[in-house]
Amino acid sequence: MHKIVIKGGVPLKGEVRISGAKNAVLPLLFATLLSDGQSEICNVPALRDIDTAVALLNTLGATTERVGDCCQVNASAIQSIEAPYDLVRTMRASVLVLGPLLARCGHARVSLPGGCAIGARPIDQHLKGFEALGAKITLDHGYVEAHAERLRGAHIIFDMPTVGGTENLLMATALAEGESIIENAAREPEIVQLAEALISMGAKIEGAGTARIQIEGVSSLNPLKISVMPDRIEAGTFMIASAMTGGDILVRGAQQRDQEALLQKMAEAGVMIHPERDGLRVVGPEKLMPVDIRTSTFPGFPTDMQAQFMAMMAIADGTSRVSENVFENRFMHVCELQRLGADISIDGHSAQIHGVKQLLGAPVMATDLRASACLILAGLAADNTTEVSRIYHLDRGYERIEEKLAGLGACIERVLE
Ligand code: UD1
C-alpha cells in the first residue's frame, strides 16, 4: 500500500490544470447504456471510480476502450442487467445503472449500496421515482429488482434534492412514454451536463439546473459524444491549497459560475481570487480570517468541499463554525486534523474550529475521499513531515494529485508503506 509524505511550509506557485469531473463522468458513462451505438466521452480522468464504472459496463456486456483521455463505450449488446455487490460496494454511484437499464431493457437488478463512511445514504428517492414511472420494485437478498415493460411518464416530487436520484430519473424518463416532471430536483452543474448530453443524444429535456425538470420521452436515443466539464471539487481543493500555503497559483479550468458559494467564502477568509481567461488565479493572504459555512445542495456550499475548508479554518485567525447539513457522519477528518494540532470540537452536525498559528506534521489516516484531500492540505501547511496513509480513497477522486502539487513546488511524494 502507498502513503503520501509531505514536508509542509512551501508556498505553492505556478499553474495547475484541472481534470475532468469525476461526478460528471460517472452518470455520462452509464448514460451510454441508453443507446445501442458507439459512444465516446473525452477528458475522462484516470481515477479508480472511473475504472469501477467501466468494469461495471463490461459486466453488463458493453465493450469499452480507453484511447488517450477518451473512453469509448459500445452498449449495442447488453448481456446482463445485474450490478453485482462487489462493484456497488466499492462505488455507490453504481446505482446509476438502474435508470438506464430499466428504460432500455425493462429490467434491472442492482445490489443495495448499504451504509458508507459518510452516513446511511439511502436510495429510497430513486426507487420512489421508478415506481411512479410504473416500475415494480422488489428487494431480494440485498438486491433491488426493478421491472417495467415500458416506463410511463409521471410527476415525481423528491422529498429532498438528490443528485444521484435526479440523474437516475433523468436517464429513465428520457426513454419513458410521455411527459415527466421532476420537482425538487437537484441543480448541480454535473446534472446540467448530463441533461445536455442526453439532449445531444436526442432526448427532450427542459429546465435542468432548476428545481423543475420537464422531460418528453422519446423511443430511442443516439450514441453520445461529449467532453467532460472540469472538476469543480478538484479545482476548489487546489484553490484552498494556494490559500493555506500563502501561494499564488493559476487553477486552469476552474469556472467561476460553478464555484460561487466557495469563492464568496474564500473571499471572506481574505483569499484573493482573480478570474483569468482560462481559470482562476488564487493568492493566499498573510493571515486567513475565520468564516462560518453551512453545507447544502447547489448553489449552496458543497459538502464535498467541507473537509478541505475546515482544514483552512484550522489555521485561520479566530473561531469559525462549520455545519454539515447534507450527510450525517461527515466529520471523520476532525480526529485526524486534531492529530496535526487543530483545535476543533464537534457538537452534533456542527464543528467549532479555533484557528491555531501552526499545524504540526504527524502520521494521519484518510477515512474517505474528501477527508484524504483535507489531510493533504493540512500537511502542505503544517511544519515538518506529515504522512497520509490509506490513500486508496484519494485515488478514487483525484488524478495524480501528488504530481500536480509537486508541479506547484510542494515537497510531496507517494511512497510504499
Ligand atoms: C452526489 C455526489 C457526492 C456528493 C453528493 C452531494 C456523485 C457520484 N456523488 O452523491 O460526491 O457529496 O452528491 O452533493 O455525484 N438521500 C436520501 N434518499 C435518496 C437519495 C439521497 O435520503 O434516495 C439523501 C442522502 O442520504 C444525502 C442527501 O440525500 O443525505 C444527498 O444525497 P445525494 O444528493 O443523492 O448524493 P449522491 O448522489 O449519493
Coordinates of C-alpha atoms in Angstrom, one line a residue, residues 30 33-34 55-62 75-85 87-88 94-112 130 136 138 140 142-149 168:
F30 CA -23.9 5.0 -17.5
L33 CA -26.3 2.3 -21.9
L34 CA -29.3 4.2 -23.3
A55 CA -15.8 -2.6 -15.1
L56 CA -19.5 -2.4 -14.4
L57 CA -20.2 -1.5 -18.0
N58 CA -18.1 -4.5 -19.1
T59 CA -20.0 -6.8 -16.7
L60 CA -23.3 -5.7 -18.3
G61 CA -21.9 -6.7 -21.8
A62 CA -20.8 -3.3 -23.1
A75 CA -23.6 -0.9 -25.5
S76 CA -25.2 -2.5 -28.5
A77 CA -25.5 -5.9 -26.8
I78 CA -26.5 -5.8 -23.2
Q79 CA -26.0 -9.3 -21.9
S80 CA -26.7 -8.8 -18.2
I81 CA -28.9 -6.5 -16.2
E82 CA -27.2 -7.1 -12.9
A83 CA -24.9 -4.7 -11.0
P84 CA -23.2 -7.1 -8.5
Y85 CA -22.4 -6.3 -4.9
L87 CA -18.8 -3.3 -7.7
V88 CA -21.7 -1.4 -6.0
S94 CA -23.1 2.2 -9.5
V95 CA -26.8 2.5 -8.6
L96 CA -27.0 4.9 -11.6
V97 CA -27.3 1.9 -13.9
L98 CA -30.8 1.3 -12.6
G99 CA -32.4 4.1 -14.6
P100 CA -30.7 3.3 -18.0
L101 CA -31.1 -0.5 -17.7
L102 CA -34.8 -0.2 -16.7
A103 CA -35.5 2.2 -19.5
R104 CA -33.6 0.2 -22.2
C105 CA -34.1 -3.4 -21.1
G106 CA -37.2 -3.2 -18.9
H107 CA -35.4 -5.0 -16.1
A108 CA -32.6 -4.2 -13.7
R109 CA -31.1 -5.9 -10.7
V110 CA -28.7 -3.8 -8.6
S111 CA -27.2 -4.6 -5.3
L112 CA -28.2 -2.3 -2.5
F130 CA -39.1 4.5 -10.7
K136 CA -42.4 -2.8 -10.0
T138 CA -38.8 -5.7 -5.1
D140 CA -34.4 -9.8 -2.9
G142 CA -29.7 -7.5 -0.8
Y143 CA -30.6 -6.6 -4.4
V144 CA -33.1 -4.2 -5.8
E145 CA -35.1 -5.7 -8.7
A146 CA -37.0 -3.4 -11.0
H147 CA -39.3 -4.4 -13.8
A148 CA -41.4 -2.4 -16.3
E149 CA -42.5 -3.3 -19.8
N168 CA -31.1 8.3 -12.4

